[in-house]
Structures are given as structure tokens and as C-alpha cells.
Amino acid sequence: MKTKVLYSAVIAVSIFFFIGCENENDIQGLGNLVPKTVDQDASIPSIFINGTQLHAETFGNPNNPMLVFLHGGPGSDYRSALDVKQLANEGYYVIFYDQRGSGLSKRHDKNTYSIQLVLDDLTEVIKYYRKTNAQKIFLFGHSWGAMLAAAYVNKYPTTISGVILAEPGGLNKKLLDDYGEISRKIKLFSEATSNLLYVDQFLTGKENQHEILDYKFGISTSFSYAKGNKEGIPGPSPFWRIGTTVLESFTDIAENDGFDFTSNLSQYKTKVLFLYGEFNQSYGLSFAQKEAAFFPNAAIVEVKEAGHEMIYFNWKNVHLLVLNYLNALK
């Protein structure tokens, strides 16, 4: 029922844009379809690094060990993970940022993205906030963010003091395909699909028409929590805005070039914490074991009463696991 009400409202808004106030509400106008990004709204907290502007916030004492949270996607944002800031009251300097082209961060052309570029962004984020060379740096990644965290320590195995990986989608192309095969199949005649295709009659977006593309993809996110989904997601989680172009760019990179974030993980000697949700039928212990096997030292822990979106829906069950891991390495 909630999904039906949501989509009825979305369709009504779409019709309103095209019929009711065509002159007053240009769909290309900033803020009409989706929230503005940091380069469009100076009131949004942001940082300038590596040739881009990122939506970013920090919590806690800047001199404490740093915990950088890496959100999912590609293209999502950190809004649903804000409970992680609780760790700022427990001795950690917590850094959130929307990755390049994601959330409320600045948009770029599709052909400008690369894996190395977003790794370089993470390096610059760390440099921006780090107070001393002795300050420990921890990475906490969820889904795509966990893939990115693994990619980072694969590339730079001596720079990070600890890593928490919450259900990375796949640390190489083969594992990503295996995970995607059973996690996000779309039922073509479902109500959500019908509503999305209905909106397509009114809104069509070309490459790099970011407002239109982000609006449409935001609607499609209902697929992830549709009834019977394999990932154990009970409903919608909050987000500011989806970065569709960066998602399409990395999808193309994966399909055309492939990727492998495991080639050098044997050099990362520090214990890694792997988390997987009890209710995620697509992931489970067996998949966690496949991914953890690339690390010399990994602890695999099931998060009880949790699906893939464990941080938003079950932070209380994630929190103690993360805190105990961090404190052991602090």
C-alpha cells in the first residue's frame, strides 16, 4: 500500500510538471525534480578535493582515530547510515561524504569516472581531515562502499588501520555477477515496474541530464525492497538523491573492462571484519566466506535480524560488533 501511494503521488507530480505549470516549473530547473547538489546550494556542507566538490560532514573530536564511512551505490548517499555517527561519542572522528557524482555531491560527465579516480578521492578525503601522520584511519564500507574499501586496501595495503566490510556486492567481476544474479532480478509486470514505465511516458533523460535521470532512478529504488526481495530489505530507507550517471558509468566499466579488487589483498595483514545479514538470502555465510578468503586475517559475523540494509534498519545489532572491532585495534 505504501508503494502504491508513493507512486501515485510521483505520477501526479510528473503530470503536474508537464500540464499544470509548464512555464513556472521547468523540469530542467534546479531543485524542481531533485534536491540541489553542493555546487548549486552553498548552504550544504561540502569540501573541495581532487577537482570536485563533495557533500561531507564530520562528527567527533578531530584528534581521535578517524573512521571514514563509505556508502553504497554506486550513486547512493550516506543519509541512511547517519546512525554511525554514534561512534563519535565513543572515541572516533567519524567522516561521511557522498562520493563523486553521488548523493548531493557535484555531478560530472559520464565519461570522466574511473575506479582509480574514486580511490584518489578517498585518499584526498583522508588527507583533508587527517591531523597527524600518527592518526589511525579506519574504513567502514557498506555494499558498493565495502567494495571500494577493499579496492583501497588492495591498492594501498599499508595505509589503513582496520576495515569493516558490510556485505560487499562482489570483490571481483565474477563474484559481483554471482551476487547480482540472485539479488535484484526485476519482475517485469510488477506494480513498481508498471509505475516506472508509466513515468517514462512523461520524462525521458539523455546522458548527463542529471536532474531527470536522478529523479527517474530514485523512483526505481522501490525494486530493492519489493515484497519477496532476496536481500531481506523490509522497506525504503532514506536518501537525498541518487547519482544515476556515475552508476551507469561504473556499470559500463564493470561490463566492458571488468575489475578485480582481490589481486593484492594477501598483503593486508590486519584483521578485517566481515558482516552479513541473517535475512539476506543472496549473501549469507557461504558468500561471505568466498570474499573473506582473499584476506589473510578475517572475522565473519552474522548480524541478527538484519538484511542488506543492516545499518539503517538494525544499527543496534551492528553497532556493538563494529565498536568492539575498532576498540581492539585502537
mmCIF file with all atom_site columns, C-alpha atoms in Angstrom, residues 218-321:
data_model
loop_
_atom_site.group_PDB
_atom_site.id
_atom_site.type_symbol
_atom_site.label_atom_id
_atom_site.label_alt_id
_atom_site.label_comp_id
_atom_site.label_asym_id
_atom_site.label_entity_id
_atom_site.label_seq_id
_atom_site.pdbx_PDB_ins_code
_atom_site.Cartn_x
_atom_site.Cartn_y
_atom_site.Cartn_z
_atom_site.occupancy
_atom_site.B_iso_or_equiv
_atom_site.pdbx_formal_charge
_atom_site.auth_seq_id
_atom_site.auth_comp_id
_atom_site.auth_asym_id
_atom_site.auth_atom_id
_atom_site.pdbx_PDB_model_num
ATOM 1   C CA . GLY A 1 218 ? 15.017 7.485   -7.416  1.00 0.00 ? 218 GLY A CA 1
ATOM 2   C CA . ILE A 1 219 ? 11.597 6.111   -8.329  1.00 0.00 ? 219 ILE A CA 1
ATOM 3   C CA . SER A 1 220 ? 13.053 2.766   -9.379  1.00 0.00 ? 220 SER A CA 1
ATOM 4   C CA . THR A 1 221 ? 14.643 2.151   -5.978  1.00 0.00 ? 221 THR A CA 1
ATOM 5   C CA . SER A 1 222 ? 11.411 0.510   -4.861  1.00 0.00 ? 222 SER A CA 1
ATOM 6   C CA . PHE A 1 223 ? 12.605 -2.621  -6.656  1.00 0.00 ? 223 PHE A CA 1
ATOM 7   C CA . SER A 1 224 ? 15.157 -3.222  -3.916  1.00 0.00 ? 224 SER A CA 1
ATOM 8   C CA . TYR A 1 225 ? 12.535 -3.590  -1.185  1.00 0.00 ? 225 TYR A CA 1
ATOM 9   C CA . ALA A 1 226 ? 9.654  -5.068  -3.199  1.00 0.00 ? 226 ALA A CA 1
ATOM 10  C CA . LYS A 1 227 ? 7.792  -7.891  -1.491  1.00 0.00 ? 227 LYS A CA 1
ATOM 11  C CA . GLY A 1 228 ? 9.774  -11.127 -1.628  1.00 0.00 ? 228 GLY A CA 1
ATOM 12  C CA . ASN A 1 229 ? 13.125 -9.480  -2.341  1.00 0.00 ? 229 ASN A CA 1
ATOM 13  C CA . LYS A 1 230 ? 16.045 -11.803 -1.669  1.00 0.00 ? 230 LYS A CA 1
ATOM 14  C CA . GLU A 1 231 ? 18.111 -9.281  0.257   1.00 0.00 ? 231 GLU A CA 1
ATOM 15  C CA . GLY A 1 232 ? 15.827 -9.126  3.280   1.00 0.00 ? 232 GLY A CA 1
ATOM 16  C CA . ILE A 1 233 ? 15.088 -5.412  2.929   1.00 0.00 ? 233 ILE A CA 1
ATOM 17  C CA . PRO A 1 234 ? 11.835 -4.652  4.793   1.00 0.00 ? 234 PRO A CA 1
ATOM 18  C CA . GLY A 1 235 ? 11.094 -1.258  3.265   1.00 0.00 ? 235 GLY A CA 1
ATOM 19  C CA . PRO A 1 236 ? 12.506 2.009   1.955   1.00 0.00 ? 236 PRO A CA 1
ATOM 20  C CA . SER A 1 237 ? 15.459 3.702   3.585   1.00 0.00 ? 237 SER A CA 1
ATOM 21  C CA . PRO A 1 238 ? 16.016 7.463   3.297   1.00 0.00 ? 238 PRO A CA 1
ATOM 22  C CA . PHE A 1 239 ? 18.259 9.085   0.723   1.00 0.00 ? 239 PHE A CA 1
ATOM 23  C CA . TRP A 1 240 ? 18.791 12.585  -0.573  1.00 0.00 ? 240 TRP A CA 1
ATOM 24  C CA . ARG A 1 241 ? 19.434 11.869  -4.249  1.00 0.00 ? 241 ARG A CA 1
ATOM 25  C CA . ILE A 1 242 ? 20.737 9.075   -6.480  1.00 0.00 ? 242 ILE A CA 1
ATOM 26  C CA . GLY A 1 243 ? 23.647 9.714   -8.867  1.00 0.00 ? 243 GLY A CA 1
ATOM 27  C CA . THR A 1 244 ? 22.451 7.879   -11.966 1.00 0.00 ? 244 THR A CA 1
ATOM 28  C CA . THR A 1 245 ? 25.294 8.888   -14.290 1.00 0.00 ? 245 THR A CA 1
ATOM 29  C CA . VAL A 1 246 ? 28.035 7.582   -12.005 1.00 0.00 ? 246 VAL A CA 1
ATOM 30  C CA . LEU A 1 247 ? 26.080 4.337   -11.556 1.00 0.00 ? 247 LEU A CA 1
ATOM 31  C CA . GLU A 1 248 ? 25.781 3.928   -15.329 1.00 0.00 ? 248 GLU A CA 1
ATOM 32  C CA . SER A 1 249 ? 29.475 4.742   -15.759 1.00 0.00 ? 249 SER A CA 1
ATOM 33  C CA . PHE A 1 250 ? 30.664 2.104   -13.310 1.00 0.00 ? 250 PHE A CA 1
ATOM 34  C CA . THR A 1 251 ? 28.187 -0.415  -14.697 1.00 0.00 ? 251 THR A CA 1
ATOM 35  C CA . ASP A 1 252 ? 29.746 0.097   -18.131 1.00 0.00 ? 252 ASP A CA 1
ATOM 36  C CA . ILE A 1 253 ? 33.252 -0.186  -16.694 1.00 0.00 ? 253 ILE A CA 1
ATOM 37  C CA . ALA A 1 254 ? 32.367 -3.464  -14.978 1.00 0.00 ? 254 ALA A CA 1
ATOM 38  C CA . GLU A 1 255 ? 30.762 -4.898  -18.105 1.00 0.00 ? 255 GLU A CA 1
ATOM 39  C CA . ASN A 1 256 ? 33.354 -3.725  -20.614 1.00 0.00 ? 256 ASN A CA 1
ATOM 40  C CA . ASP A 1 257 ? 36.601 -3.813  -18.653 1.00 0.00 ? 257 ASP A CA 1
ATOM 41  C CA . GLY A 1 258 ? 35.856 -5.999  -15.653 1.00 0.00 ? 258 GLY A CA 1
ATOM 42  C CA . PHE A 1 259 ? 37.525 -5.402  -12.304 1.00 0.00 ? 259 PHE A CA 1
ATOM 43  C CA . ASP A 1 260 ? 39.391 -7.281  -9.598  1.00 0.00 ? 260 ASP A CA 1
ATOM 44  C CA . PHE A 1 261 ? 39.841 -5.818  -6.120  1.00 0.00 ? 261 PHE A CA 1
ATOM 45  C CA . THR A 1 262 ? 41.460 -9.001  -4.777  1.00 0.00 ? 262 THR A CA 1
ATOM 46  C CA . SER A 1 263 ? 44.831 -9.154  -6.561  1.00 0.00 ? 263 SER A CA 1
ATOM 47  C CA . ASN A 1 264 ? 46.850 -7.772  -3.649  1.00 0.00 ? 264 ASN A CA 1
ATOM 48  C CA . LEU A 1 265 ? 44.620 -8.380  -0.617  1.00 0.00 ? 265 LEU A CA 1
ATOM 49  C CA . SER A 1 266 ? 47.045 -11.001 0.674   1.00 0.00 ? 266 SER A CA 1
ATOM 50  C CA . GLN A 1 267 ? 49.296 -8.094  1.655   1.00 0.00 ? 267 GLN A CA 1
ATOM 51  C CA . TYR A 1 268 ? 46.722 -6.614  4.015   1.00 0.00 ? 268 TYR A CA 1
ATOM 52  C CA . LYS A 1 269 ? 47.643 -8.345  7.269   1.00 0.00 ? 269 LYS A CA 1
ATOM 53  C CA . THR A 1 270 ? 45.281 -6.575  9.686   1.00 0.00 ? 270 THR A CA 1
ATOM 54  C CA . LYS A 1 271 ? 42.120 -8.412  10.709  1.00 0.00 ? 271 LYS A CA 1
ATOM 55  C CA . VAL A 1 272 ? 39.109 -7.461  8.573   1.00 0.00 ? 272 VAL A CA 1
ATOM 56  C CA . LEU A 1 273 ? 35.563 -7.582  9.936   1.00 0.00 ? 273 LEU A CA 1
ATOM 57  C CA . PHE A 1 274 ? 33.013 -9.071  7.509   1.00 0.00 ? 274 PHE A CA 1
ATOM 58  C CA . LEU A 1 275 ? 29.355 -8.508  8.339   1.00 0.00 ? 275 LEU A CA 1
ATOM 59  C CA . TYR A 1 276 ? 26.418 -10.219 6.670   1.00 0.00 ? 276 TYR A CA 1
ATOM 60  C CA . GLY A 1 277 ? 22.700 -10.060 7.448   1.00 0.00 ? 277 GLY A CA 1
ATOM 61  C CA . GLU A 1 278 ? 20.756 -13.041 8.734   1.00 0.00 ? 278 GLU A CA 1
ATOM 62  C CA . PHE A 1 279 ? 17.846 -12.300 6.370   1.00 0.00 ? 279 PHE A CA 1
ATOM 63  C CA . ASN A 1 280 ? 19.825 -11.692 3.157   1.00 0.00 ? 280 ASN A CA 1
ATOM 64  C CA . GLN A 1 281 ? 19.279 -14.866 1.139   1.00 0.00 ? 281 GLN A CA 1
ATOM 65  C CA . SER A 1 282 ? 21.532 -13.569 -1.647  1.00 0.00 ? 282 SER A CA 1
ATOM 66  C CA . TYR A 1 283 ? 24.608 -13.212 0.530   1.00 0.00 ? 283 TYR A CA 1
ATOM 67  C CA . GLY A 1 284 ? 24.788 -15.496 3.542   1.00 0.00 ? 284 GLY A CA 1
ATOM 68  C CA . LEU A 1 285 ? 27.712 -17.208 5.194   1.00 0.00 ? 285 LEU A CA 1
ATOM 69  C CA . SER A 1 286 ? 28.886 -19.006 2.059   1.00 0.00 ? 286 SER A CA 1
ATOM 70  C CA . PHE A 1 287 ? 29.249 -15.810 0.048   1.00 0.00 ? 287 PHE A CA 1
ATOM 71  C CA . ALA A 1 288 ? 30.936 -14.035 2.958   1.00 0.00 ? 288 ALA A CA 1
ATOM 72  C CA . GLN A 1 289 ? 33.420 -16.908 3.175   1.00 0.00 ? 289 GLN A CA 1
ATOM 73  C CA . LYS A 1 290 ? 34.241 -16.610 -0.531  1.00 0.00 ? 290 LYS A CA 1
ATOM 74  C CA . GLU A 1 291 ? 35.069 -12.938 -0.142  1.00 0.00 ? 291 GLU A CA 1
ATOM 75  C CA . ALA A 1 292 ? 36.813 -13.178 3.213   1.00 0.00 ? 292 ALA A CA 1
ATOM 76  C CA . ALA A 1 293 ? 39.098 -15.895 1.841   1.00 0.00 ? 293 ALA A CA 1
ATOM 77  C CA . PHE A 1 294 ? 41.081 -13.255 -0.072  1.00 0.00 ? 294 PHE A CA 1
ATOM 78  C CA . PHE A 1 295 ? 42.276 -11.741 3.221   1.00 0.00 ? 295 PHE A CA 1
ATOM 79  C CA . PRO A 1 296 ? 44.925 -13.401 5.431   1.00 0.00 ? 296 PRO A CA 1
ATOM 80  C CA . ASN A 1 297 ? 43.013 -12.470 8.586   1.00 0.00 ? 297 ASN A CA 1
ATOM 81  C CA . ALA A 1 298 ? 39.230 -12.051 8.556   1.00 0.00 ? 298 ALA A CA 1
ATOM 82  C CA . ALA A 1 299 ? 36.421 -12.432 11.069  1.00 0.00 ? 299 ALA A CA 1
ATOM 83  C CA . ILE A 1 300 ? 32.967 -13.219 9.645   1.00 0.00 ? 300 ILE A CA 1
ATOM 84  C CA . VAL A 1 301 ? 29.984 -12.271 11.786  1.00 0.00 ? 301 VAL A CA 1
ATOM 85  C CA . GLU A 1 302 ? 26.270 -12.663 11.154  1.00 0.00 ? 302 GLU A CA 1
ATOM 86  C CA . VAL A 1 303 ? 24.141 -9.631  12.044  1.00 0.00 ? 303 VAL A CA 1
ATOM 87  C CA . LYS A 1 304 ? 20.976 -10.994 13.609  1.00 0.00 ? 304 LYS A CA 1
ATOM 88  C CA . GLU A 1 305 ? 17.537 -9.880  12.389  1.00 0.00 ? 305 GLU A CA 1
ATOM 89  C CA . ALA A 1 306 ? 19.118 -7.935  9.523   1.00 0.00 ? 306 ALA A CA 1
ATOM 90  C CA . GLY A 1 307 ? 19.036 -7.863  5.756   1.00 0.00 ? 307 GLY A CA 1
ATOM 91  C CA . HIS A 1 308 ? 21.263 -5.990  3.348   1.00 0.00 ? 308 HIS A CA 1
ATOM 92  C CA . GLU A 1 309 ? 20.276 -2.565  4.721   1.00 0.00 ? 309 GLU A CA 1
ATOM 93  C CA . MET A 1 310 ? 21.505 -3.570  8.164   1.00 0.00 ? 310 MET A CA 1
ATOM 94  C CA . ILE A 1 311 ? 22.914 -0.171  9.113   1.00 0.00 ? 311 ILE A CA 1
ATOM 95  C CA . TYR A 1 312 ? 19.629 1.688   8.739   1.00 0.00 ? 312 TYR A CA 1
ATOM 96  C CA . PHE A 1 313 ? 17.186 -0.956  9.973   1.00 0.00 ? 313 PHE A CA 1
ATOM 97  C CA . ASN A 1 314 ? 19.361 -2.772  12.528  1.00 0.00 ? 314 ASN A CA 1
ATOM 98  C CA . TRP A 1 315 ? 22.070 -0.381  13.679  1.00 0.00 ? 315 TRP A CA 1
ATOM 99  C CA . LYS A 1 316 ? 21.663 -1.553  17.271  1.00 0.00 ? 316 LYS A CA 1
ATOM 100 C CA . ASN A 1 317 ? 22.795 -5.025  16.191  1.00 0.00 ? 317 ASN A CA 1
ATOM 101 C CA . VAL A 1 318 ? 25.632 -3.684  14.021  1.00 0.00 ? 318 VAL A CA 1
ATOM 102 C CA . HIS A 1 319 ? 26.882 -1.096  16.489  1.00 0.00 ? 319 HIS A CA 1
ATOM 103 C CA . LEU A 1 320 ? 28.451 -3.303  19.148  1.00 0.00 ? 320 LEU A CA 1
ATOM 104 C CA . LEU A 1 321 ? 30.150 -5.526  16.556  1.00 0.00 ? 321 LEU A CA 1
#
